Every structure is written in structure tokens, then in C-alpha cells.
PDB file of C-alpha atoms and ligand atoms in Angstrom:
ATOM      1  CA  UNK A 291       0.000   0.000   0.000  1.00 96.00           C
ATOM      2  CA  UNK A 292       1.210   3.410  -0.775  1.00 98.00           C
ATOM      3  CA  UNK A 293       0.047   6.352   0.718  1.00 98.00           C
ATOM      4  CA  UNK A 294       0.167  10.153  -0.593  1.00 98.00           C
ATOM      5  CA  UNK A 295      -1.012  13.156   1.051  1.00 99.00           C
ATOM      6  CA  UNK A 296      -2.540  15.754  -0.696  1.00 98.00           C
ATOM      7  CA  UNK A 297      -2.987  19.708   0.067  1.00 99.00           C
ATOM      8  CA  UNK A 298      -5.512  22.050  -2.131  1.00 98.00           C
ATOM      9  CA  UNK A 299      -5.760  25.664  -2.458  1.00 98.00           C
ATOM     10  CA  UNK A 300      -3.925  26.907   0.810  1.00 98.00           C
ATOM     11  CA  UNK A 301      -4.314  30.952  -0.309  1.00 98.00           C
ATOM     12  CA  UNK A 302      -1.205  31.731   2.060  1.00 98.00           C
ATOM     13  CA  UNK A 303      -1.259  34.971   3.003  1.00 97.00           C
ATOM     14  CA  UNK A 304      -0.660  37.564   6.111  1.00 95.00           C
ATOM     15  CA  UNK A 305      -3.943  39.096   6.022  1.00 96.00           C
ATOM     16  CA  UNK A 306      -7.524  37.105   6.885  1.00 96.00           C
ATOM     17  CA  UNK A 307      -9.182  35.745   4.185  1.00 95.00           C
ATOM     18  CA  UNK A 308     -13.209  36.212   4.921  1.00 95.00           C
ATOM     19  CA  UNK A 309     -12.085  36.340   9.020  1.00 95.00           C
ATOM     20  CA  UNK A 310      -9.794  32.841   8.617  1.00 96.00           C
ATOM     21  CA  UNK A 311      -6.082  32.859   8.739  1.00 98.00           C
ATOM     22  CA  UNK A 312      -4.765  30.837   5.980  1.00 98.00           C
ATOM     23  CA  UNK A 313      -1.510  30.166   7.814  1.00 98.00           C
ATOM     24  CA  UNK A 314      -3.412  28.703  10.656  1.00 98.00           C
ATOM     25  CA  UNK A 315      -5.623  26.979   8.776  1.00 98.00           C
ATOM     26  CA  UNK A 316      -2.606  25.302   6.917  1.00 98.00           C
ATOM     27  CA  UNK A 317      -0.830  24.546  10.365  1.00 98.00           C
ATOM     28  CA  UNK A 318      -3.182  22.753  11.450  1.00 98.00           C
ATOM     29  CA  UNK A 319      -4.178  20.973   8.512  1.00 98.00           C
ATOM     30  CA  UNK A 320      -0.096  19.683   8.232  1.00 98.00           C
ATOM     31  CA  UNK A 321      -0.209  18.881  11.717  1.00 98.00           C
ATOM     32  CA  UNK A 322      -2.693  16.489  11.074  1.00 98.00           C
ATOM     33  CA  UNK A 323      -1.999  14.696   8.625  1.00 98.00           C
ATOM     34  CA  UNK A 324       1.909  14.766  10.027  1.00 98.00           C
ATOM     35  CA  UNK A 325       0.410  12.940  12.986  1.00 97.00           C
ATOM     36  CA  UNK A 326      -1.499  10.597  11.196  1.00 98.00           C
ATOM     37  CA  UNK A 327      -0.155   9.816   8.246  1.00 98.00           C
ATOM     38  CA  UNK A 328       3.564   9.768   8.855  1.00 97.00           C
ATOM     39  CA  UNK A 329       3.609   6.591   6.287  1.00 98.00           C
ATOM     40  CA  UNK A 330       2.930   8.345   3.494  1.00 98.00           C
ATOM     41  CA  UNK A 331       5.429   8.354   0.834  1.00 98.00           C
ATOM     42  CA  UNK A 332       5.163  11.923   0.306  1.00 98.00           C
ATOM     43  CA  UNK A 333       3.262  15.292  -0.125  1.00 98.00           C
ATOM     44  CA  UNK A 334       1.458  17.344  -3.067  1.00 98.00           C
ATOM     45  CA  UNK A 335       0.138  20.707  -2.746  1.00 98.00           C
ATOM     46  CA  UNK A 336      -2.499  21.412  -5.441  1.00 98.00           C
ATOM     47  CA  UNK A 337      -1.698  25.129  -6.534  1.00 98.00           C
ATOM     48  CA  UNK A 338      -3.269  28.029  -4.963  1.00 98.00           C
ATOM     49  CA  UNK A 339      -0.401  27.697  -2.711  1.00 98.00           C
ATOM     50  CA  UNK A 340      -0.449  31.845  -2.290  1.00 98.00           C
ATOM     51  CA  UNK A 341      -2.993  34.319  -2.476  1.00 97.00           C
ATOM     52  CA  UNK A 342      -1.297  37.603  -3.449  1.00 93.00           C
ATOM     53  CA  UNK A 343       1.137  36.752  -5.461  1.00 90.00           C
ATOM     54  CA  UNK A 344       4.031  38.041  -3.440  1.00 95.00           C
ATOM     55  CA  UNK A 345       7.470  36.640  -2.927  1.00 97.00           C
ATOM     56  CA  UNK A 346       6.670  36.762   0.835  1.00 98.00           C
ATOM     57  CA  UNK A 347       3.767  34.437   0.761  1.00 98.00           C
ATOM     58  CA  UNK A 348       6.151  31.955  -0.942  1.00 98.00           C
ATOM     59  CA  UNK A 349       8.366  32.382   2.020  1.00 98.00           C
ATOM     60  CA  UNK A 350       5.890  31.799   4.429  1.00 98.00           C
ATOM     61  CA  UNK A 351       5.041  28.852   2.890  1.00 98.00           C
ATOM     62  CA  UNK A 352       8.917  27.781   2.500  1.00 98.00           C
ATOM     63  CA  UNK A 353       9.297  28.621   6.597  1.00 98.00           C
ATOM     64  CA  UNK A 354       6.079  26.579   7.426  1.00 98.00           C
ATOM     65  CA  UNK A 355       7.418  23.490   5.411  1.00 98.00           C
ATOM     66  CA  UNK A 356      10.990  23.579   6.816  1.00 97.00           C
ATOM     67  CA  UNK A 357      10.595  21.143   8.632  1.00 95.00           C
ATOM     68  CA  UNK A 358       8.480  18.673   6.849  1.00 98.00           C
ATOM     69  CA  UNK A 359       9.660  15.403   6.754  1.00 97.00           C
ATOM     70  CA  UNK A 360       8.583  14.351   3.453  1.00 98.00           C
ATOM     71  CA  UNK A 361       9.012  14.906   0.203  1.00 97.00           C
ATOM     72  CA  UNK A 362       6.653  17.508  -1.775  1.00 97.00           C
ATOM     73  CA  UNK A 363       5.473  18.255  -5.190  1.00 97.00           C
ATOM     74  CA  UNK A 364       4.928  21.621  -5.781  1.00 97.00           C
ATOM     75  CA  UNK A 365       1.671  22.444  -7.795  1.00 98.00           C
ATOM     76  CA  UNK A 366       0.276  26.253  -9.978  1.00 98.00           C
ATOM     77  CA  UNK A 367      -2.987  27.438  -9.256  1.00 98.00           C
ATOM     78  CA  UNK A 368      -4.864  30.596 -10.922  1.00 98.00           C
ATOM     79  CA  UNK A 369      -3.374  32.533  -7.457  1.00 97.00           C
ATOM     80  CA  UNK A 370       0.448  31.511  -8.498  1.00 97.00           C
ATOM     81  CA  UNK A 371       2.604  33.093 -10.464  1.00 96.00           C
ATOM     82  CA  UNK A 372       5.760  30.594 -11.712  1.00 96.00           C
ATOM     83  CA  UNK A 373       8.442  33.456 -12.051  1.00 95.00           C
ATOM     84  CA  UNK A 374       7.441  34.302  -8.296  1.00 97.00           C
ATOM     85  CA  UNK A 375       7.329  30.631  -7.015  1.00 97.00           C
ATOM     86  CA  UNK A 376      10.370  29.634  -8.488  1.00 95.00           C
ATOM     87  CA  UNK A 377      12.347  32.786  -6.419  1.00 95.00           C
ATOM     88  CA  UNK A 378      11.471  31.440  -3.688  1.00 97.00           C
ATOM     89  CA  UNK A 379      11.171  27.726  -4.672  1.00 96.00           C
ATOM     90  CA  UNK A 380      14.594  27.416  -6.736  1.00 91.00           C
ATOM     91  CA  UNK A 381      14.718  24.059  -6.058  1.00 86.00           C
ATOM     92  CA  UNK A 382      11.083  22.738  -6.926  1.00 87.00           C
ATOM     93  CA  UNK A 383      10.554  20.172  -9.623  1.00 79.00           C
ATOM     94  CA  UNK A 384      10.597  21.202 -13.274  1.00 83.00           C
ATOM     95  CA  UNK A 385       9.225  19.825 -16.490  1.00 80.00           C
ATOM     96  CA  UNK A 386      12.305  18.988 -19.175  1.00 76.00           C
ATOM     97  CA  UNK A 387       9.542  21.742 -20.418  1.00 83.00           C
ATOM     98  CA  UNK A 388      10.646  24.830 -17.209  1.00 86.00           C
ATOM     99  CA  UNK A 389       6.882  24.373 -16.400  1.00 96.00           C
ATOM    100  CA  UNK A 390       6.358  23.447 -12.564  1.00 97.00           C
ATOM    101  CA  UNK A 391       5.284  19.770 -13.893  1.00 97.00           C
ATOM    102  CA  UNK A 392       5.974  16.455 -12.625  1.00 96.00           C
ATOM    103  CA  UNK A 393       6.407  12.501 -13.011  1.00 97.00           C
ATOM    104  CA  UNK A 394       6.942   9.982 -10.023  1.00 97.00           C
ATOM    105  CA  UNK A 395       5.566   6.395  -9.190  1.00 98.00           C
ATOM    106  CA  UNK A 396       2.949   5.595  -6.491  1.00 98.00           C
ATOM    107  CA  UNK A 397       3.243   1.772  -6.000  1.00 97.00           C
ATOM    108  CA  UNK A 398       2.089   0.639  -9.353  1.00 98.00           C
ATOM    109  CA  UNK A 399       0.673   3.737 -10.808  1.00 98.00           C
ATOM    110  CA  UNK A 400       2.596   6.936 -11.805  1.00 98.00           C
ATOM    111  CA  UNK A 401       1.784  10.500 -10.789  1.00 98.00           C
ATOM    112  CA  UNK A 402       1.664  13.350 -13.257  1.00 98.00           C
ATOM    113  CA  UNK A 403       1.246  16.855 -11.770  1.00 98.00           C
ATOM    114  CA  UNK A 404       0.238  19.318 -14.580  1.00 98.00           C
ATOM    115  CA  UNK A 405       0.899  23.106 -14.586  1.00 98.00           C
ATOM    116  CA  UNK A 406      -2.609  24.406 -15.734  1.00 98.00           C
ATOM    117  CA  UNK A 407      -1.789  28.102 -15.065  1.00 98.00           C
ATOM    118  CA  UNK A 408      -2.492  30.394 -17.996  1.00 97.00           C
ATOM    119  CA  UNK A 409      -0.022  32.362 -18.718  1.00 94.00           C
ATOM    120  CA  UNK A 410       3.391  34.354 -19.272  1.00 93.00           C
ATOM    121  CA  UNK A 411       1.290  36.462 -20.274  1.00 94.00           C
ATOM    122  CA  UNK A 412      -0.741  36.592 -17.176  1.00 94.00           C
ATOM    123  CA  UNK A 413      -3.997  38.727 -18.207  1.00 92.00           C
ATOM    124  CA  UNK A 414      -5.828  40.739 -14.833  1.00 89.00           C
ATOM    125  CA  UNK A 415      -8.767  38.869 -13.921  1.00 91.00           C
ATOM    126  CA  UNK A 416      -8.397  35.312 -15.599  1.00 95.00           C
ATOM    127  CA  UNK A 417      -8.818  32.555 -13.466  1.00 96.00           C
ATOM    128  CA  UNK A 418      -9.843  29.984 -15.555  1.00 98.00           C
ATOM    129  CA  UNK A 419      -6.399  27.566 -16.861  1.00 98.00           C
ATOM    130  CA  UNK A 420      -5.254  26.407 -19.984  1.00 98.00           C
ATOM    131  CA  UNK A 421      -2.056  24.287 -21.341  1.00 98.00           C
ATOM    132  CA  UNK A 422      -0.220  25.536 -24.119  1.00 97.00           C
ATOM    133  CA  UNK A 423       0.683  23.112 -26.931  1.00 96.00           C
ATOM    134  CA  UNK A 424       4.428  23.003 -24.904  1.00 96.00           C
ATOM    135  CA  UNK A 425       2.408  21.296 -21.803  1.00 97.00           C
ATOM    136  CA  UNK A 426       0.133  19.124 -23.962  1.00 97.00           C
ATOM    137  CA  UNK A 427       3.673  17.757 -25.813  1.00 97.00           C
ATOM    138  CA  UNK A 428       5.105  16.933 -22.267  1.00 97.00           C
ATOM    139  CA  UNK A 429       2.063  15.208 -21.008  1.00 98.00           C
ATOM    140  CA  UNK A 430       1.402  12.929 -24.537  1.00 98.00           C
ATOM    141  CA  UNK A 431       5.288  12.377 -24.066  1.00 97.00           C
ATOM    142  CA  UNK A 432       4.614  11.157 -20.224  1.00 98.00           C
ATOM    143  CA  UNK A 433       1.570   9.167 -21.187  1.00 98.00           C
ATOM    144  CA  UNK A 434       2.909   6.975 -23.658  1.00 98.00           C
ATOM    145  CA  UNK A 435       6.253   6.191 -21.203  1.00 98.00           C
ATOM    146  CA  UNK A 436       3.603   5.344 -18.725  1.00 98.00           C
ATOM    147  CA  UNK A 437       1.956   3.346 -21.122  1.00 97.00           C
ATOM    148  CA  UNK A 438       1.915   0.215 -19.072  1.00 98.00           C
ATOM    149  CA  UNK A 439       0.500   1.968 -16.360  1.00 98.00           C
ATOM    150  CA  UNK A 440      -2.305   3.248 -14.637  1.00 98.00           C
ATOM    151  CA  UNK A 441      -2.086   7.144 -14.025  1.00 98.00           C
ATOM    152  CA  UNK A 442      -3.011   9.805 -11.761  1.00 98.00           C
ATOM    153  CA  UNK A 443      -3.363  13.343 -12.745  1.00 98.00           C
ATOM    154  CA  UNK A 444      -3.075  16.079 -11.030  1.00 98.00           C
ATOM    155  CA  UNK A 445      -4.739  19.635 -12.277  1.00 98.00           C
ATOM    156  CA  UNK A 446      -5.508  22.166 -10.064  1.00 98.00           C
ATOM    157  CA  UNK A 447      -8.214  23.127 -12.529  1.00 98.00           C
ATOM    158  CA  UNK A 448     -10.516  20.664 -13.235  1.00 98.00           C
ATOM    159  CA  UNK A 449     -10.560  19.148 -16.688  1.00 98.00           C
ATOM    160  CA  UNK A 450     -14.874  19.431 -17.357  1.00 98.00           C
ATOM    161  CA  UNK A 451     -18.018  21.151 -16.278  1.00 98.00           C
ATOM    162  CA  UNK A 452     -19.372  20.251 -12.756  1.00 97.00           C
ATOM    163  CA  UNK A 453     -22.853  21.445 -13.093  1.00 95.00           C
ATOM    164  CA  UNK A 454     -21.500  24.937 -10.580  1.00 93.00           C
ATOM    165  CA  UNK A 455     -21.395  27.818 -13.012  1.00 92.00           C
ATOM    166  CA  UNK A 456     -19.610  29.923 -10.993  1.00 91.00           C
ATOM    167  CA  UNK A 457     -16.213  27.194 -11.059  1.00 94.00           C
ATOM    168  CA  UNK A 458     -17.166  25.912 -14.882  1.00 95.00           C
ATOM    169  CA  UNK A 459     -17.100  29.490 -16.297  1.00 94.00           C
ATOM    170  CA  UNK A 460     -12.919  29.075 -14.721  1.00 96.00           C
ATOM    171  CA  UNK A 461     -12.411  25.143 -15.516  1.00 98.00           C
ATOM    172  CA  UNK A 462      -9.749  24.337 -17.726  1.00 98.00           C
ATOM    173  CA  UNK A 463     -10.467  25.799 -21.250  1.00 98.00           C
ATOM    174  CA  UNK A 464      -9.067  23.293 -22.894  1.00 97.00           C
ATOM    175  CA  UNK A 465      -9.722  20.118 -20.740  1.00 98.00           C
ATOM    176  CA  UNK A 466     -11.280  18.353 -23.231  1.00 98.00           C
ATOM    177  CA  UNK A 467      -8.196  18.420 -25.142  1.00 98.00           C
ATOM    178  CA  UNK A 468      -6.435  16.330 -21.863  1.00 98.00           C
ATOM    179  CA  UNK A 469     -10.071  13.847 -21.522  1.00 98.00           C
ATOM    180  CA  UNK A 470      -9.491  12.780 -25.105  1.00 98.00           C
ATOM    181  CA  UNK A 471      -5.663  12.271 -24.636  1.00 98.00           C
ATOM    182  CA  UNK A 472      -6.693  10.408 -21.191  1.00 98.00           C
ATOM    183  CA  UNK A 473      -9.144   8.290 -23.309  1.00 98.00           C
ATOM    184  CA  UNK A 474      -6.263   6.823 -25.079  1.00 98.00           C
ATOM    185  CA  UNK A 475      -4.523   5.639 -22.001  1.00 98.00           C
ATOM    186  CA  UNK A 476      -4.562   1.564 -22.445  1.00 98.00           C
ATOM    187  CA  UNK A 477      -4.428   1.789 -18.376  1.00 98.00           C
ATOM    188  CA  UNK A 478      -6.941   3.415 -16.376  1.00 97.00           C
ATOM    189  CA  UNK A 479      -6.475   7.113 -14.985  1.00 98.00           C
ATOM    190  CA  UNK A 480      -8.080   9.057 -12.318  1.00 98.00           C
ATOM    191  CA  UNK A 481      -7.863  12.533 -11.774  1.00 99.00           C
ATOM    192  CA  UNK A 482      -7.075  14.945  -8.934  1.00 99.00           C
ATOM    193  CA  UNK A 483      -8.099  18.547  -8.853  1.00 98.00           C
ATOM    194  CA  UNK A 484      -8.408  21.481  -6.602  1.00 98.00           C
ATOM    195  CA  UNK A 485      -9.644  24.881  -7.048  1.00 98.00           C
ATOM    196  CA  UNK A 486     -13.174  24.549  -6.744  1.00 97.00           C
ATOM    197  CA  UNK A 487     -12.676  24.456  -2.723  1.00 98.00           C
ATOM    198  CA  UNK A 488     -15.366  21.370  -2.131  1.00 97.00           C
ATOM    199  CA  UNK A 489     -15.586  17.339  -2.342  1.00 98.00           C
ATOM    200  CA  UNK A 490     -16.669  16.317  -5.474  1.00 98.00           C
ATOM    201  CA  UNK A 491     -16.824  13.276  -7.914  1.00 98.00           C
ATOM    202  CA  UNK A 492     -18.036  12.100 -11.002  1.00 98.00           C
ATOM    203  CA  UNK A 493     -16.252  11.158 -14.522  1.00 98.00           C
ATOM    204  CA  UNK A 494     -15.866  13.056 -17.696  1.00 98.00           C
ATOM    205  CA  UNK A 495     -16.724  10.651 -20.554  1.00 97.00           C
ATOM    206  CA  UNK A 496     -15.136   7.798 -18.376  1.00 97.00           C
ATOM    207  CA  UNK A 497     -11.861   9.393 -17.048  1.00 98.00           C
ATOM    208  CA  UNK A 498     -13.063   9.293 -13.094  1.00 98.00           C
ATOM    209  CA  UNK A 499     -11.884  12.715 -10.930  1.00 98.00           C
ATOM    210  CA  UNK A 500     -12.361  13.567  -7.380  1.00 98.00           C
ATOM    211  CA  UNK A 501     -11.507  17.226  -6.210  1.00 98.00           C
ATOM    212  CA  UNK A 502     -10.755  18.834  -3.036  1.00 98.00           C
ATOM    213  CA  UNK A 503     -11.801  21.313  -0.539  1.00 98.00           C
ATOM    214  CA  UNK A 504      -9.477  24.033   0.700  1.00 98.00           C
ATOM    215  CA  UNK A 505      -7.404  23.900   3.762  1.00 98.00           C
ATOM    216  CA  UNK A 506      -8.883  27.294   4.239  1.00 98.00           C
ATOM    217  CA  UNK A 507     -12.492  29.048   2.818  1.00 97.00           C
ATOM    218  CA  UNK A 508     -15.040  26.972   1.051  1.00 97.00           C
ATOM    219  CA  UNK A 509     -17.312  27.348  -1.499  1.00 95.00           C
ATOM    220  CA  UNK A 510     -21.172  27.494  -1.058  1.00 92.00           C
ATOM    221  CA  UNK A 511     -22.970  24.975  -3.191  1.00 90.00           C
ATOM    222  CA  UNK A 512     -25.140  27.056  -6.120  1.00 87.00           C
ATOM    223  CA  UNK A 513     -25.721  25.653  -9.045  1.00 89.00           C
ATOM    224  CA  UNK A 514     -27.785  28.258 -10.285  1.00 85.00           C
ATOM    225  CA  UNK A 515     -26.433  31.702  -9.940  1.00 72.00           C
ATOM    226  CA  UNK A 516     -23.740  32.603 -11.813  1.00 65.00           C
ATOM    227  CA  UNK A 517     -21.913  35.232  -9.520  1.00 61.00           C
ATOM    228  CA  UNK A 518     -23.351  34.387  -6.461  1.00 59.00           C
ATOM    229  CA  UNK A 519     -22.203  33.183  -3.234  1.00 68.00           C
ATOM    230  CA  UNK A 520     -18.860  33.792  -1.643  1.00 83.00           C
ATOM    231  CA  UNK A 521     -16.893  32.118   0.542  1.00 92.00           C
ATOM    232  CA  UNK A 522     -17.552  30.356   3.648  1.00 93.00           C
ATOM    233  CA  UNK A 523     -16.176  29.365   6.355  1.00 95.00           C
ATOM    234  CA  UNK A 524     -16.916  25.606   6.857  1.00 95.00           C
ATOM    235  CA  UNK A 525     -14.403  22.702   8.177  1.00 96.00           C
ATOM    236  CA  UNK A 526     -11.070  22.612   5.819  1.00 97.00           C
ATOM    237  CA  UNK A 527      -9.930  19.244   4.379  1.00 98.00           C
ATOM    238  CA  UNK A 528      -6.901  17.266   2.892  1.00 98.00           C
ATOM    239  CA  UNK A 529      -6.564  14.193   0.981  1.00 98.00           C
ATOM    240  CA  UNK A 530      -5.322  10.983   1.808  1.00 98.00           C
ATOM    241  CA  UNK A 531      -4.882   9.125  -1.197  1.00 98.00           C
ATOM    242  CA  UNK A 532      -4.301   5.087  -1.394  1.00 98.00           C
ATOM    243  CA  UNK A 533      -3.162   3.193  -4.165  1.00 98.00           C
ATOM    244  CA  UNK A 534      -3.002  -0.429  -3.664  1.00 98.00           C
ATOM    245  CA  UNK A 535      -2.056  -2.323  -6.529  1.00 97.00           C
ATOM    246  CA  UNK A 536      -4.008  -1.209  -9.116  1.00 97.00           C
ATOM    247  CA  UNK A 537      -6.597   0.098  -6.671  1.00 98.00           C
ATOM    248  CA  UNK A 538      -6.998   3.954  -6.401  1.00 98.00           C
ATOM    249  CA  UNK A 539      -9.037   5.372  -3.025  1.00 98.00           C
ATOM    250  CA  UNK A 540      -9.244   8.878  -2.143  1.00 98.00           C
ATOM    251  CA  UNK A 541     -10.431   9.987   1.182  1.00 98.00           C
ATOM    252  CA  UNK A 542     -10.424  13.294   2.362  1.00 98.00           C
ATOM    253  CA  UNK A 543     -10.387  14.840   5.673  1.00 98.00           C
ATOM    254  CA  UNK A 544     -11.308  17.460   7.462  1.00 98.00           C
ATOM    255  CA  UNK A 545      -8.988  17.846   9.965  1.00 96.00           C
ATOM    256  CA  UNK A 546     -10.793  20.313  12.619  1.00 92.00           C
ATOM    257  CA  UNK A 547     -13.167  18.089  13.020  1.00 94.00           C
ATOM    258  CA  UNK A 548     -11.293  14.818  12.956  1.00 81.00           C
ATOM    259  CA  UNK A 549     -10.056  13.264  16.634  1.00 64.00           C
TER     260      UNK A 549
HETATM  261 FE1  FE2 B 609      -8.331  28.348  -4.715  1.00 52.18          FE
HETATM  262 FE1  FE2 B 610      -7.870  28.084  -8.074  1.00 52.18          FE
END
């Protein structure tokens, strides 16, 4: 069994973030699992990992994971910026592409950690992700060496619609582009997202996802209003992901709540 913890949209920042303190929130939520889950074979945060965009949100994040025993897999979210990341973060993995993109095995499956962030340029006010032909190459060119494998994905945007029009209208643009090249897989695949800051499930034209609540604010439920609703303060959550031969299971947790 192989076990892999999983951390979505953190939003570090100094300042609250609808009354919560995302450092806090974060704390706790590594404490946790660190207390719990010290088997794991290692640790992916699932972009968002900042909230302003400064250098010093990346070190506070750097100073809070000091002294983290194991090994983590740095993600982009819509709140990232790469150039800023990778001051701070000189040592994070890289793509043969310079994207913040990643391969490593879990047990029997391997791990790919796409960099859905849109952008150099970065346009004010886009939030929705998209991979340029560059990232597509890199992932058809992980695919087919994982060919005899089944694969997990990780996107911080999600690759299709999930019925919330708010989060669809800032999906991945070109996510069907990935479903189709998923499709192909001879082994199966499963997904991993964050950014829509809930638990959710469901498959895309048979390529199975689960994404994640934040470790921090939440997103009301509306599936009718378009710019409604914002955040919330409900109980924060990681992932605890299991893969056990060629089983995948994905639990998540929410840790304030949790003994
Ligand atoms: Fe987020
Ligand atoms: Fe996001």
C-alpha cells in the first residue's frame, strides 16, 4: 500500500481571508496529517499555494514546510505566479519543459502533476487555466512512457463542467483536449483537482476525478447563480490518497473536526 497526502488551495497569506487565517488553517491541517499519516510516501500541494502573489507568501510557505519530513510536489494554481514561485522555490521540480510539472511512481501507478496556469502572459482577472501546446507535448510524451501503467493526474483546474457555473465558467479551457488524450490511455487514470474548494466526484466521458476542498475558505454549493455566493467558512480538508495495486481510493479529511 502506498500512501500520498494531498494539500488544495492553501491561499497563504498575512492578512484574513473572509475572518480565517490561511496560515493557521494550513498549520493545522499539516499537523494532522503529520500525525497521522507519517507513512505516506510523500506530499502534493495542489496550486493556490499563495494568495497575493508576493514573494513573501512563498516564504511563508517555505518557513512553514521547513521542517516537513517528506518529500513535496509543488503544484500552480490561478493565485500563483511561476516566475514568483520559483524565487522562492529554486529548487522545486521542473518539467524537461521549465513548467512546474511532474512525473513519479505511487506503487504501481505513476503521478503526473500538470501546470494548468495560464499564462506568461498573465492577463488581470483570468482565473480559468489552460495548457499551451508546450504542456500538452510533455504530457502525450509522459503518457505513452507510462503506457503500461495506470495514471493519476493532477490539475488544479478541473478538466470538465461540474454542473457549478460559478467554477465551470474558470475550468480548464481546454480540458477536453487532456479527456481525449486520457481516453487513449490503455491503463486506467483518475484525476485529482483542486480549485473549486469542495468534495466532489463524477467522470468526464469515463476518465473518473475527485476534487478537493481548501485547507482554508469553502465554497457554497449554487448551481444556479452565476456570480453568487462567496466564501464560507466551513471545516477545511486534505486528501489521503491510497493506491493499492491497481486500486486507487481517495479519502479526504477534514482535519478540525477529525479526533
Ligand atoms: Fe483556490
Ligand atoms: Fe484556483
Amino acid at each position: 500500500m502506498t500512501k500520498l497526502l494531498v494539500f488544495a488551495d492553501l491561499h497563504i497569506q498575512n492578512d484574513p481571508i473572509i475572518g480565517l487565517d490561511p496560515v493557521a488553517r494550513f498549520k493545522a491541517a499539516l499537523a494532522h496529517a503529520l500525525a497521522n499519516h507519517m507513512d505516506a510516501q510523500g506530499i502534493v500541494l495542489m496550486g493556490d499555494l499563495v494568495h497575493g502573489v508576493t514573494a513573501v507568501e512563498y516564504e511563508i510557505l517555505k518557513s512553514i514546510l521547513a521542517d516537513v519530513p517528506l518529500p513535496i510536489t509543488y503544484m500552480m494554481g490561478n493565485h500563483d505566479r511561476r516566475e514568483v514561485f520559483l524565487q522562492v522555490f529554486a529548487q522545486a521540480a521542473l518539467g524537461s519543459n521549465g513548467f512546474v510539472q511532474s512525473a513519479f511512481d505511487l506503487g504501481e501507478w505513476r503521478g503526473l502533476t500538470l501546470d494548468t496556469l495560464d499564462g506568461p502572459p498573465y492577463l488581470d482577472g483570468v482565473h480559468s487555466g489552460r495548457l499551451c501546446p508546450n504542456r500538452l507535448a510533455w504530457l502525450a510524451d509522459q503518457l505513452d512512457q507510462a503506457k503500461d501503467k495506470p495514471v493519476v493526474l493532477f490539475t488544479h483546474h478541473p478538466l470538465g463542467d461540474i454542473g457549478f457555473p460559478k467554477m465551470d465558467r474558470i475550468r480548464l479551457e481546454n480540458g477536453k483536449d487532456v479527456i481525449d488524450m486520457l481516453k487513449a490511455h490503455p491503463r486506467p487514470v483518475h484525476v485529482l483537482s483542486g480549485h473549486v474548494h469542495r468534495t466532489v466526484s463524477g467522470q468526464w466521458d469515463g476518465i473518473s476525478y475527485t476534487g478537493f476542498k481548501s485547507t482554508c475558505h469553502q465554497n457554497p454549493l449554487n448551481l444556479r447563480g452565476q456570480y453568487a455566493s462567496m466564501s464560507v467558512d466551513q471545516p477545511g480538508a486534505y486528501g489521503v490518497i491510497l493506491f493499492d495495486g491497481p486500486n486507487i481510493i481517495v479519502h479526504s479529511e477534514d482535519y478540525a473536526l477529525a479526533q
